[in-house]
Coordinates of C-alpha atoms and ligand atoms in Angstrom, one line a residue:
Chain A
X1 CA 27.2 48.4 -94.3
X2 CA 29.8 45.7 -95.9
X3 CA 32.1 48.0 -97.0
X4 CA 33.6 48.6 -93.0
X5 CA 35.9 46.2 -91.5
X6 CA 33.0 44.9 -89.1
X7 CA 31.8 41.5 -89.5
X8 CA 28.4 42.3 -87.6
X9 CA 27.4 38.7 -87.9
X10 CA 29.7 37.4 -86.1
X11 CA 30.1 39.8 -83.6
X12 CA 26.5 40.0 -82.6
X13 CA 26.6 36.1 -81.8
X14 CA 29.2 37.1 -79.3
X15 CA 26.5 39.0 -77.5
X16 CA 24.3 36.3 -75.9
X17 CA 22.0 39.2 -74.1
X18 CA 21.2 40.9 -78.1
X19 CA 19.0 37.5 -78.6
X20 CA 16.7 37.8 -75.9
X21 CA 13.0 39.8 -76.7
X22 CA 11.5 42.1 -74.1
X23 CA 7.9 42.6 -74.4
X24 CA 7.7 40.0 -76.5
X25 CA 9.9 41.6 -79.3
X26 CA 13.3 41.2 -80.6
X27 CA 15.0 43.6 -78.1
X28 CA 16.8 46.6 -80.1
X29 CA 19.0 48.0 -77.6
X30 CA 20.1 51.4 -78.2
X31 CA 21.2 52.6 -74.7
X32 CA 24.5 52.2 -74.9
X33 CA 25.5 55.3 -73.5
X34 CA 24.3 54.0 -70.2
X35 CA 26.2 51.1 -69.9
X36 CA 27.2 48.9 -73.2
X37 CA 26.3 44.8 -73.2
X38 CA 29.2 42.4 -72.7
X39 CA 30.5 39.9 -74.9
X40 CA 31.0 36.0 -74.1
X41 CA 34.5 36.3 -74.1
X42 CA 34.2 38.6 -71.4
X43 CA 31.7 36.6 -69.2
X44 CA 33.5 33.7 -70.0
X45 CA 36.6 35.5 -68.5
X46 CA 34.4 36.2 -65.3
X47 CA 33.0 32.7 -64.8
X48 CA 36.3 31.7 -65.0
X49 CA 37.7 33.8 -62.1
X50 CA 35.1 32.5 -60.0
X51 CA 35.6 29.0 -60.7
X52 CA 39.2 28.5 -61.0
X53 CA 41.6 31.5 -59.0
X54 CA 39.1 33.8 -57.1
X55 CA 41.3 34.4 -54.1
X56 CA 42.4 38.0 -52.5
X57 CA 45.3 39.3 -54.0
X58 CA 48.6 41.4 -53.0
X59 CA 48.6 39.6 -49.6
X60 CA 48.6 35.8 -49.6
X61 CA 51.7 33.7 -50.5
X62 CA 49.6 30.8 -51.6
X63 CA 48.9 30.1 -55.4
X64 CA 46.0 31.1 -56.0
X65 CA 46.2 34.4 -54.7
X66 CA 48.9 34.7 -56.5
X67 CA 47.3 33.5 -60.0
X68 CA 44.7 36.2 -59.2
X69 CA 47.5 38.9 -58.6
X70 CA 49.0 37.8 -61.5
X71 CA 46.0 38.3 -64.2
X72 CA 44.9 41.5 -62.1
X73 CA 48.1 43.0 -62.7
X74 CA 48.1 42.0 -66.3
X75 CA 45.1 43.8 -66.8
X76 CA 46.3 47.0 -64.8
X77 CA 49.4 46.1 -68.1
X78 CA 46.9 45.7 -70.8
X79 CA 44.7 49.0 -69.7
X80 CA 48.0 50.6 -69.4
X81 CA 48.8 49.4 -73.0
X82 CA 45.9 50.7 -74.4
X83 CA 45.6 54.3 -73.1
X84 CA 49.4 54.3 -73.6
X85 CA 50.3 55.4 -70.4
X86 CA 54.0 55.8 -69.6
X87 CA 53.7 53.9 -66.4
X88 CA 51.8 51.1 -65.3
X89 CA 51.6 52.4 -61.5
X90 CA 49.8 55.5 -63.3
X91 CA 47.1 53.2 -63.6
X92 CA 44.6 53.3 -60.6
X93 CA 41.9 50.9 -60.7
X94 CA 38.4 52.4 -59.4
X95 CA 34.8 51.6 -59.2
X96 CA 33.9 54.0 -62.1
X97 CA 34.6 57.1 -63.6
X98 CA 32.7 58.7 -60.6
X99 CA 35.2 57.3 -57.9
X100 CA 37.9 58.7 -60.5
X101 CA 36.6 62.2 -60.5
X102 CA 35.9 62.1 -56.7
X103 CA 39.3 61.2 -55.7
X104 CA 40.9 63.8 -57.9
X105 CA 38.6 66.3 -56.3
X106 CA 39.5 65.5 -53.1
X107 CA 42.9 65.6 -53.8
X108 CA 43.1 68.7 -55.3
X109 CA 41.0 70.2 -52.0
X110 CA 44.6 70.8 -50.1
X111 CA 46.0 72.2 -52.9
X112 CA 44.0 74.5 -53.9
X113 CA 43.4 77.6 -52.1
X114 CA 41.1 81.1 -52.0
X115 CA 41.4 82.8 -55.3
X116 CA 41.8 79.3 -57.4
X117 CA 39.8 79.1 -60.1
X118 CA 38.4 75.5 -61.7
X119 CA 36.7 75.4 -64.9
X120 CA 33.7 72.9 -65.9
X121 CA 32.0 72.5 -69.5
X122 CA 28.1 73.3 -69.4
X123 CA 28.2 69.8 -71.0
X124 CA 29.0 68.1 -67.9
X125 CA 27.1 64.7 -66.3
X126 CA 25.6 66.8 -63.3
X127 CA 26.6 64.6 -60.8
X128 CA 30.2 65.4 -61.9
X129 CA 29.8 68.9 -61.4
X130 CA 29.3 68.0 -57.5
X131 CA 32.7 67.2 -56.5
X132 CA 33.8 70.6 -57.7
X133 CA 31.4 72.4 -56.2
X134 CA 32.3 70.3 -52.7
X135 CA 36.0 71.2 -53.6
X136 CA 35.4 74.5 -54.0
X137 CA 33.3 75.0 -51.1
X138 CA 36.4 73.4 -49.4
X139 CA 38.9 75.1 -50.4
X140 CA 37.4 78.5 -50.9
X141 CA 38.1 78.5 -54.7
X142 CA 35.7 79.4 -58.1
X143 CA 34.1 77.2 -59.9
X144 CA 34.0 78.7 -63.4
X145 CA 31.5 77.0 -66.3
X146 CA 32.3 76.9 -69.7
X147 CA 29.3 77.4 -71.6
X148 CA 27.8 75.7 -74.9
X149 CA 26.5 77.0 -78.6
X150 CA 23.0 75.7 -79.9
X151 CA 24.9 73.2 -81.9
X152 CA 25.6 71.2 -78.3
X153 CA 29.6 72.4 -78.6
X154 CA 31.7 73.9 -76.1
X155 CA 32.0 78.1 -76.8
X156 CA 35.9 78.5 -78.3
X157 CA 35.6 81.9 -78.2
X158 CA 34.4 82.0 -74.4
X159 CA 36.6 79.1 -73.1
X160 CA 39.6 81.0 -74.2
X161 CA 38.5 83.9 -72.0
X162 CA 38.0 82.3 -69.2
X163 CA 41.5 80.9 -68.5
X164 CA 43.7 82.8 -66.5
X165 CA 47.0 82.6 -63.8
X166 CA 44.3 81.6 -61.6
X167 CA 42.7 78.4 -63.0
X168 CA 44.8 75.5 -61.1
X169 CA 42.4 72.7 -62.6
X170 CA 40.1 72.0 -65.7
X171 CA 37.6 69.1 -65.9
X172 CA 35.6 68.2 -69.2
X173 CA 34.6 65.2 -70.5
X174 CA 35.8 64.3 -73.4
X175 CA 32.3 63.0 -75.3
X176 CA 29.4 64.3 -73.9
X177 CA 26.7 61.9 -72.5
X178 CA 23.6 63.7 -73.4
X179 CA 24.1 64.7 -76.8
X180 CA 27.2 62.9 -78.4
X181 CA 29.3 65.9 -78.5
X182 CA 33.2 65.0 -79.0
X183 CA 34.7 67.9 -77.1
X184 CA 38.0 69.9 -78.2
X185 CA 40.0 68.6 -75.7
X186 CA 43.5 69.2 -77.4
X187 CA 42.8 72.5 -77.5
X188 CA 41.6 72.6 -74.0
X189 CA 44.6 70.9 -72.8
X190 CA 46.7 73.1 -74.4
X191 CA 45.6 76.4 -73.2
X192 CA 45.8 75.1 -69.8
X193 CA 49.2 74.0 -70.3
X194 CA 49.8 78.2 -71.4
X195 CA 48.5 78.9 -67.7
X196 CA 49.7 76.2 -65.5
X197 CA 46.7 74.4 -64.8
X198 CA 45.9 70.6 -64.7
X199 CA 43.5 69.0 -66.7
X200 CA 40.9 66.1 -66.0
X201 CA 39.0 64.7 -68.6
X202 CA 36.2 62.6 -68.1
X203 CA 36.4 59.6 -70.6
X204 CA 33.6 57.7 -70.1
X205 CA 31.5 58.4 -73.0
X206 CA 34.9 58.3 -75.3
X207 CA 36.2 55.0 -74.2
X208 CA 33.6 52.9 -76.4
X209 CA 34.4 55.0 -79.4
X210 CA 37.8 56.7 -79.2
X211 CA 41.2 55.0 -77.8
X212 CA 42.7 57.9 -75.9
X213 CA 46.4 58.0 -76.3
X214 CA 46.8 59.5 -72.5
X215 CA 50.3 60.7 -73.4
X216 CA 50.1 62.3 -77.0
X217 CA 47.2 64.6 -75.6
X218 CA 49.6 65.2 -72.6
X219 CA 46.3 65.0 -70.3
X220 CA 47.0 65.3 -66.2
X221 CA 44.1 62.9 -65.4
X222 CA 42.1 61.1 -67.6
X223 CA 39.0 58.1 -66.1
X224 CA 36.7 55.6 -67.7
X225 CA 34.5 53.0 -66.6
X226 CA 34.3 49.6 -67.8
X227 CA 31.1 49.1 -68.1
X228 CA 30.4 51.5 -71.1
X229 CA 33.6 49.4 -73.0
X230 CA 32.1 45.7 -72.8
X231 CA 33.2 45.1 -69.1
X232 CA 31.1 44.9 -65.8
X233 CA 30.1 47.6 -63.5
X234 CA 31.2 48.5 -60.6
X235 CA 34.8 49.0 -61.9
X236 CA 36.9 51.4 -64.0
X237 CA 40.2 53.1 -64.0
X238 CA 41.7 56.5 -63.3
X239 CA 44.9 57.2 -65.1
X240 CA 47.3 60.5 -63.3
X241 CA 50.7 61.4 -64.5
X242 CA 53.0 59.6 -61.8
X243 CA 53.9 63.8 -60.7
X244 CA 49.9 64.6 -59.9
X245 CA 49.4 61.0 -58.3
X246 CA 52.5 61.0 -56.1
X247 CA 51.5 64.8 -55.1
X248 CA 47.6 64.2 -54.5
X249 CA 47.0 62.7 -51.1
X250 CA 45.4 59.1 -51.0
X251 CA 41.2 59.3 -50.7
X252 CA 40.2 56.2 -48.7
X253 CA 41.9 54.7 -45.7
X254 CA 42.1 51.1 -45.5
X255 CA 43.8 48.2 -46.2
X256 CA 46.4 48.3 -49.3
X257 CA 47.2 51.5 -49.2
X258 CA 49.5 51.2 -46.6
X259 CA 53.3 50.7 -45.9
X260 CA 53.7 50.8 -42.1
X261 CA 51.1 51.1 -39.3
X262 CA 51.7 52.4 -36.1
X263 CA 49.3 54.7 -33.9
X264 CA 51.9 57.0 -34.4
X265 CA 52.0 57.3 -37.8
X266 CA 51.5 55.4 -41.0
X267 CA 53.4 55.6 -44.0
X268 CA 51.7 55.4 -47.5
X269 CA 52.1 52.1 -49.7
X270 CA 53.8 53.3 -53.2
X271 CA 51.5 54.0 -56.6
X272 CA 49.3 52.7 -57.4
X273 CA 48.1 51.3 -54.0
X274 CA 48.2 54.3 -52.0
X275 CA 45.2 54.8 -54.3
X276 CA 43.9 51.5 -53.9
X277 CA 42.0 50.9 -50.6
X278 CA 40.7 47.6 -49.4
X279 CA 40.0 44.8 -51.6
X280 CA 39.2 46.1 -55.1
X281 CA 37.2 44.1 -57.9
X282 CA 39.6 42.2 -58.7
X283 CA 37.7 39.6 -61.0
X284 CA 36.1 43.1 -62.7
X285 CA 39.6 44.7 -63.1
X286 CA 40.4 41.2 -64.9
X287 CA 37.3 41.2 -66.9
X288 CA 38.3 44.9 -67.8
X289 CA 41.3 43.7 -69.6
X290 CA 39.4 41.1 -71.2
X291 CA 37.0 43.9 -72.5
X292 CA 39.7 46.2 -73.5
X293 CA 41.4 42.9 -75.6
X294 CA 37.9 42.3 -77.5
X295 CA 37.5 45.5 -78.5
X296 CA 41.1 46.1 -79.8
X297 CA 40.7 42.8 -81.8
X298 CA 37.6 44.0 -83.5
X299 CA 39.6 47.6 -83.9
X300 CA 38.8 51.1 -82.7
X301 CA 39.1 52.8 -86.4
X302 CA 36.8 50.3 -87.8
X303 CA 34.2 50.8 -84.8
X304 CA 34.4 54.2 -85.3
X305 CA 33.5 53.5 -89.1
X306 CA 30.5 51.5 -88.5
X307 CA 29.5 53.5 -86.0
X308 CA 29.7 56.7 -88.1
X309 CA 27.6 55.3 -90.7
X310 CA 25.4 53.9 -88.0
X311 CA 24.8 57.6 -87.0
X312 CA 24.5 59.1 -90.6
X313 CA 21.9 56.5 -91.6
X314 CA 19.7 56.8 -88.0
X315 CA 20.0 60.7 -88.0
X316 CA 18.9 61.0 -92.1
X317 CA 15.7 58.5 -91.1
X318 CA 14.8 60.2 -87.9
X319 CA 15.0 63.5 -89.4
X320 CA 12.3 62.3 -92.0
X321 CA 9.9 62.2 -89.1
X322 CA 8.1 65.5 -89.2
X323 CA 8.2 67.7 -86.3
X324 CA 11.3 65.5 -84.5
X325 CA 14.5 67.9 -83.7
X326 CA 17.9 66.6 -82.6
X327 CA 19.8 68.0 -80.2
X328 CA 23.2 68.5 -80.6
X329 CA 24.0 68.9 -84.1
X330 CA 28.2 68.9 -84.1
X331 CA 29.8 67.7 -86.3
X332 CA 32.1 65.6 -84.4
X333 CA 29.9 63.6 -82.5
X334 CA 30.1 59.7 -81.2
X335 CA 26.9 57.5 -82.1
X336 CA 23.8 59.4 -80.0
X337 CA 21.3 61.1 -80.7
X338 CA 19.0 63.0 -78.7
X339 CA 15.7 64.2 -80.0
X340 CA 12.4 65.2 -79.7
X341 CA 8.8 65.4 -80.8
X342 CA 7.0 68.7 -81.2
X343 CA 4.4 68.4 -78.6
X344 CA 5.3 65.4 -77.1
X345 CA 6.9 64.3 -73.9
X346 CA 10.2 62.1 -74.2
X347 CA 8.9 59.9 -71.3
X348 CA 5.9 59.0 -73.1
X349 CA 7.7 58.0 -76.3
X350 CA 10.2 56.0 -74.4
X351 CA 7.4 54.2 -73.0
X352 CA 5.6 53.2 -76.2
X353 CA 9.1 52.2 -77.9
X354 CA 9.8 50.1 -74.9
X355 CA 6.8 48.1 -75.6
X356 CA 8.1 47.9 -78.9
X357 CA 11.1 46.2 -77.6
X358 CA 13.1 49.0 -78.6
X359 CA 15.6 50.7 -75.2
X360 CA 16.2 54.3 -75.4
X361 CA 17.3 56.4 -72.4
X362 CA 14.5 58.8 -71.6
X363 CA 14.9 62.4 -69.2
X364 CA 17.7 64.7 -68.8
X365 CA 20.4 62.3 -68.7
X366 CA 21.9 63.8 -65.3
X367 CA 22.9 67.1 -67.9
X368 CA 19.9 69.2 -66.2
X369 CA 22.3 72.4 -67.3
X370 CA 22.2 71.3 -70.7
X371 CA 17.7 70.6 -70.8
X372 CA 17.6 74.0 -68.9
X373 CA 19.6 75.2 -71.5
X374 CA 17.5 73.8 -74.1
X375 CA 14.6 74.7 -72.0
X376 CA 13.5 70.9 -72.5
X377 CA 12.0 68.4 -70.0
X378 CA 14.4 66.3 -71.3
X379 CA 15.4 63.9 -74.5
X380 CA 14.7 60.8 -76.0
X381 CA 18.4 59.2 -76.4
X382 CA 19.3 56.4 -79.0
X383 CA 23.0 55.9 -78.6
X384 CA 24.3 53.2 -81.0
X385 CA 27.3 50.3 -80.5
X386 CA 29.4 48.6 -82.9
X387 CA 26.7 46.2 -82.5
X388 CA 23.9 47.7 -83.2
X389 CA 22.7 47.2 -87.2
X390 CA 21.0 49.3 -90.1
X391 CA 17.8 47.0 -89.5
X392 CA 18.0 47.9 -85.8
X393 CA 17.8 51.5 -87.4
X394 CA 14.7 50.7 -88.8
X395 CA 13.3 49.3 -85.9
X396 CA 13.5 52.4 -83.7
X397 CA 12.2 54.7 -86.8
X398 CA 9.1 52.5 -86.8
X399 CA 8.9 52.1 -83.2
X400 CA 8.9 56.4 -82.9
X401 CA 6.7 56.7 -85.7
X402 CA 4.4 54.7 -84.5
X403 CA 4.7 56.2 -81.1
X404 CA 3.7 59.5 -82.5
X405 CA 1.0 57.8 -83.9
X406 CA -0.6 56.9 -80.7
X407 CA 0.6 60.0 -78.9
X408 CA -0.1 63.0 -81.0
Chain B
X1 CA -21.1 58.4 -55.2
X2 CA -20.4 54.7 -56.3
X3 CA -17.7 53.2 -53.9
X4 CA -14.2 53.2 -55.0
X5 CA -14.1 49.2 -55.2
X6 CA -17.1 49.8 -57.6
X7 CA -14.9 52.6 -59.7
X8 CA -12.3 50.2 -60.0
X9 CA -14.0 47.8 -60.8
X10 CA -15.5 49.1 -63.4
X11 CA -12.2 50.5 -64.9
X12 CA -10.9 46.9 -64.5
X13 CA -14.1 46.3 -66.9
X14 CA -13.4 48.6 -69.6
X15 CA -9.8 47.5 -69.8
X16 CA -10.7 43.6 -70.3
X17 CA -12.1 44.7 -73.6
X18 CA -8.9 45.7 -75.3
X19 CA -7.1 42.4 -76.6
X20 CA -3.1 44.2 -76.4
X21 CA -1.2 46.5 -74.8
X22 CA -1.2 48.7 -77.8
X23 CA -5.0 49.1 -77.8
X24 CA -5.3 49.7 -73.6
X25 CA -2.5 52.5 -74.3
X26 CA -4.4 54.2 -76.7
X27 CA -6.8 54.3 -74.2
X28 CA -5.4 55.1 -71.7
X29 CA -4.0 57.9 -73.6
X30 CA -7.6 59.3 -74.6
X31 CA -8.2 59.1 -70.9
X32 CA -5.0 61.7 -70.5
X33 CA -6.5 63.9 -72.6
X34 CA -9.9 64.1 -71.3
X35 CA -8.1 64.4 -68.1
X36 CA -10.3 68.0 -66.6
X37 CA -6.9 69.8 -66.5
X38 CA -6.2 71.2 -63.1
X39 CA -7.1 74.9 -62.7
X40 CA -4.2 77.1 -63.9
X41 CA -4.1 78.6 -60.2
X42 CA -3.1 74.8 -58.9
X43 CA -0.4 74.2 -61.2
X44 CA 1.9 75.6 -59.4
X45 CA 5.7 74.3 -57.9
X46 CA 3.5 74.0 -54.5
X47 CA 1.4 70.8 -56.0
X48 CA 3.9 69.5 -57.8
X49 CA 5.4 66.1 -57.2
X50 CA 8.4 65.6 -58.6
X51 CA 9.4 62.6 -60.4
X52 CA 12.7 62.4 -62.5
X53 CA 10.9 61.3 -65.7
X54 CA 7.5 63.3 -65.7
X55 CA 6.1 65.9 -63.5
X56 CA 2.6 65.6 -61.5
X57 CA 0.5 68.1 -60.0
X58 CA -1.8 67.4 -57.2
X59 CA -4.6 69.6 -55.6
X60 CA -6.9 68.4 -53.0
X61 CA -9.7 70.6 -51.4
X62 CA -12.7 69.4 -49.0
X63 CA -16.5 69.5 -50.3
X64 CA -18.7 68.7 -47.7
X65 CA -17.2 65.4 -46.5
X66 CA -15.7 64.4 -49.6
X67 CA -12.7 64.6 -50.9
X68 CA -11.8 66.3 -54.3
X69 CA -8.7 65.9 -56.4
X70 CA -7.7 67.5 -59.7
X71 CA -4.9 66.7 -61.4
X72 CA -2.4 67.1 -64.4
X73 CA 0.7 65.7 -65.7
X74 CA 3.3 66.9 -68.4
X75 CA 3.8 63.1 -69.9
X76 CA 0.5 62.1 -71.2
X77 CA 0.9 58.5 -70.4
X78 CA 1.5 59.2 -66.7
X79 CA -1.9 61.4 -67.3
X80 CA -3.6 58.6 -68.2
X81 CA -2.8 57.0 -65.0
X82 CA -3.5 60.1 -63.0
X83 CA -7.3 60.1 -64.8
X84 CA -7.8 56.6 -63.4
X85 CA -6.9 57.3 -60.4
X86 CA -8.3 60.3 -59.9
X87 CA -11.5 58.8 -61.0
X88 CA -11.4 56.1 -58.5
X89 CA -10.4 58.5 -55.5
X90 CA -11.8 61.6 -56.2
X91 CA -15.2 62.4 -54.7
X92 CA -14.7 59.8 -51.6
X93 CA -14.6 60.2 -47.8
X94 CA -11.5 60.0 -46.5
X95 CA -11.7 57.0 -44.3
X96 CA -12.3 55.5 -47.7
X97 CA -9.6 56.5 -49.5
X98 CA -7.6 55.6 -46.6
X99 CA -8.7 51.9 -46.9
X100 CA -8.7 51.6 -50.5
X101 CA -5.4 50.0 -52.4
X102 CA -4.4 50.4 -56.0
X103 CA -4.1 46.8 -57.0
X104 CA -6.6 47.5 -59.7
X105 CA -3.6 48.8 -61.5
X106 CA -1.8 45.2 -61.5
X107 CA -5.1 43.7 -63.2
X108 CA -5.2 46.2 -65.9
X109 CA -2.0 45.6 -66.9
X110 CA -0.4 48.8 -66.0
X111 CA 1.7 47.9 -62.6
X112 CA 5.3 48.8 -64.6
X113 CA 3.9 52.4 -64.0
X114 CA 3.2 52.7 -60.3
X115 CA 6.6 50.9 -59.5
X116 CA 8.9 53.1 -57.3
X117 CA 11.6 52.6 -59.6
X118 CA 9.9 54.0 -62.4
X119 CA 10.2 57.9 -61.0
X120 CA 7.0 58.9 -63.1
X121 CA 5.7 60.7 -59.9
X122 CA 2.4 58.1 -59.7
X123 CA 4.2 56.5 -56.5
X124 CA 4.5 59.4 -54.9
X125 CA 1.0 61.2 -56.0
X126 CA -0.6 57.8 -54.5
X127 CA 1.0 58.6 -51.1
X128 CA 0.1 62.0 -51.2
X129 CA -3.7 61.2 -52.0
X130 CA -3.6 59.5 -49.1
X131 CA -1.7 61.9 -46.7
X132 CA -4.5 64.7 -48.0
X133 CA -7.1 61.7 -47.0
X134 CA -5.6 61.4 -43.5
X135 CA -5.2 65.5 -43.1
X136 CA -8.9 65.3 -44.1
X137 CA -10.1 62.9 -41.9
X138 CA -8.4 64.4 -39.0
X139 CA -10.2 67.9 -39.6
X140 CA -13.4 66.3 -40.0
X141 CA -13.2 64.5 -36.5
Ligands
PLP1 C1 29.9 61.4 -69.1 C2 29.9 60.2 -68.0 N1 30.5 60.6 -67.1 C3 30.6 59.8 -66.0 C4 29.8 58.6 -66.1 C5 29.8 58.0 -64.6 O1 30.1 56.9 -64.7 P1 30.0 55.7 -63.5 O2 28.5 55.8 -63.1 O3 30.2 54.3 -64.2 O4 30.4 56.0 -62.7 C6 28.7 58.2 -66.8 C7 28.0 57.4 -66.5 O5 26.3 57.6 -67.4 C8 29.0 59.4 -68.0 O6 28.5 59.0 -69.1

């Protein structure tokens, strides 16, 4: 794959973990959709923070606090630039995608009423359906589900009909974590605009592969986690249009989010602090900025091109295995292959390939409704990143063949 | 019937013949395949032990003063370990079951499968076996 602009040898050297062994075998890490690995450049930023300027932010007059605050705010600016948000205060630091979704769902519980409708897709991470169920329970709004097709795509005919004046909020992931399908979010946003509904896009799985431009998308909210984009765990970002963020009530009470406090009345701080109660993951936020720098230096176009080649190659190779079936066959998908082998439980395959050094995810991938749709207990999911190689695909394929031999 | 301790030692002996994990796993898969299936009428939700990754069904009955366990799993590797556990705990008196442990699983190099974070239903199965033993113990006395 030398025709792409990825210098794979150089890139792999950036990730110390990739040279370790697992069960005596070289690690082949293909669980990138669960969490990505961290390059030395980001690890260095984390170490530097704790060695040189660890301090609380936005409150001290002392120099360390100022340095930490500057670095944190600089990261916010990097993230704003990356997603092309209009205003810096539209970038809210969170603990991750889940937090961002809950923050929005909670805010809407005061804005919705009986008769209103919330649309979610059948391709969601099921833990992300829960906040909407809670929202609907609280507000009396109705939850409606956009169905999927056998290819693992959202059913476009069906979704057009689900929209009405009652639709107030739409929640769809940009890319499905279980199948890798890239959803037609532009069409969904356009449809929502027609009926005046707000749209929240879960970008957790898209962010490592696709650079989203929130202004071009005209999306109301977009949420991501740093740990899927070469950053640390426990930090993420909620992008929200300023008009919306001003309208939504704060999610948590605490330090940072207040302006004036007395026992009679507290006035809230302005954006983004209104949503950033308590001491945040300062180092994590700074490292998130560094992770985006790292990925942008490689370039998302080069990444997408390289990963597409890997996906194509892996799909071809895996399909040569008799009895292997791939779930999620959309032409538009990221480098994720969810599969099963006829008559073999995915857990068994995952266990054997792990013994051979290959890390894949097995199970329902928190997407039980999708598994129910296909009537399977789960799948084996191999998810690729720009630091994976064709040789690793070969190891995966050989391992799956060996597992099949042992298990059938 | 042999004591649980003897049975477990036997199992450890059998596994010690294998040179590498592949052989151990192949043997375990064989054991899984030869496990007498739980009777269809007992392969029901009531007897289901939910693991996130694989399912285990466990049924028990009292035969005289011995507890008989039958079990099944939808994943073959889990089933292999189920077979080993059944061999060690079935047809034993409740007190003996209560007094026994599962340390032999470590000795045969399958420790990771009995980890509480593995979510394959096996840890809950061992707990359930003990619960049944406790219940039968109370019934017998
Ligand atoms: C589509 C999607 N949404 C949300 C999440 C949850 O992300 P986090 O655990 O970082 O909050 C994930 C991660 O698994 C995901 O894949």
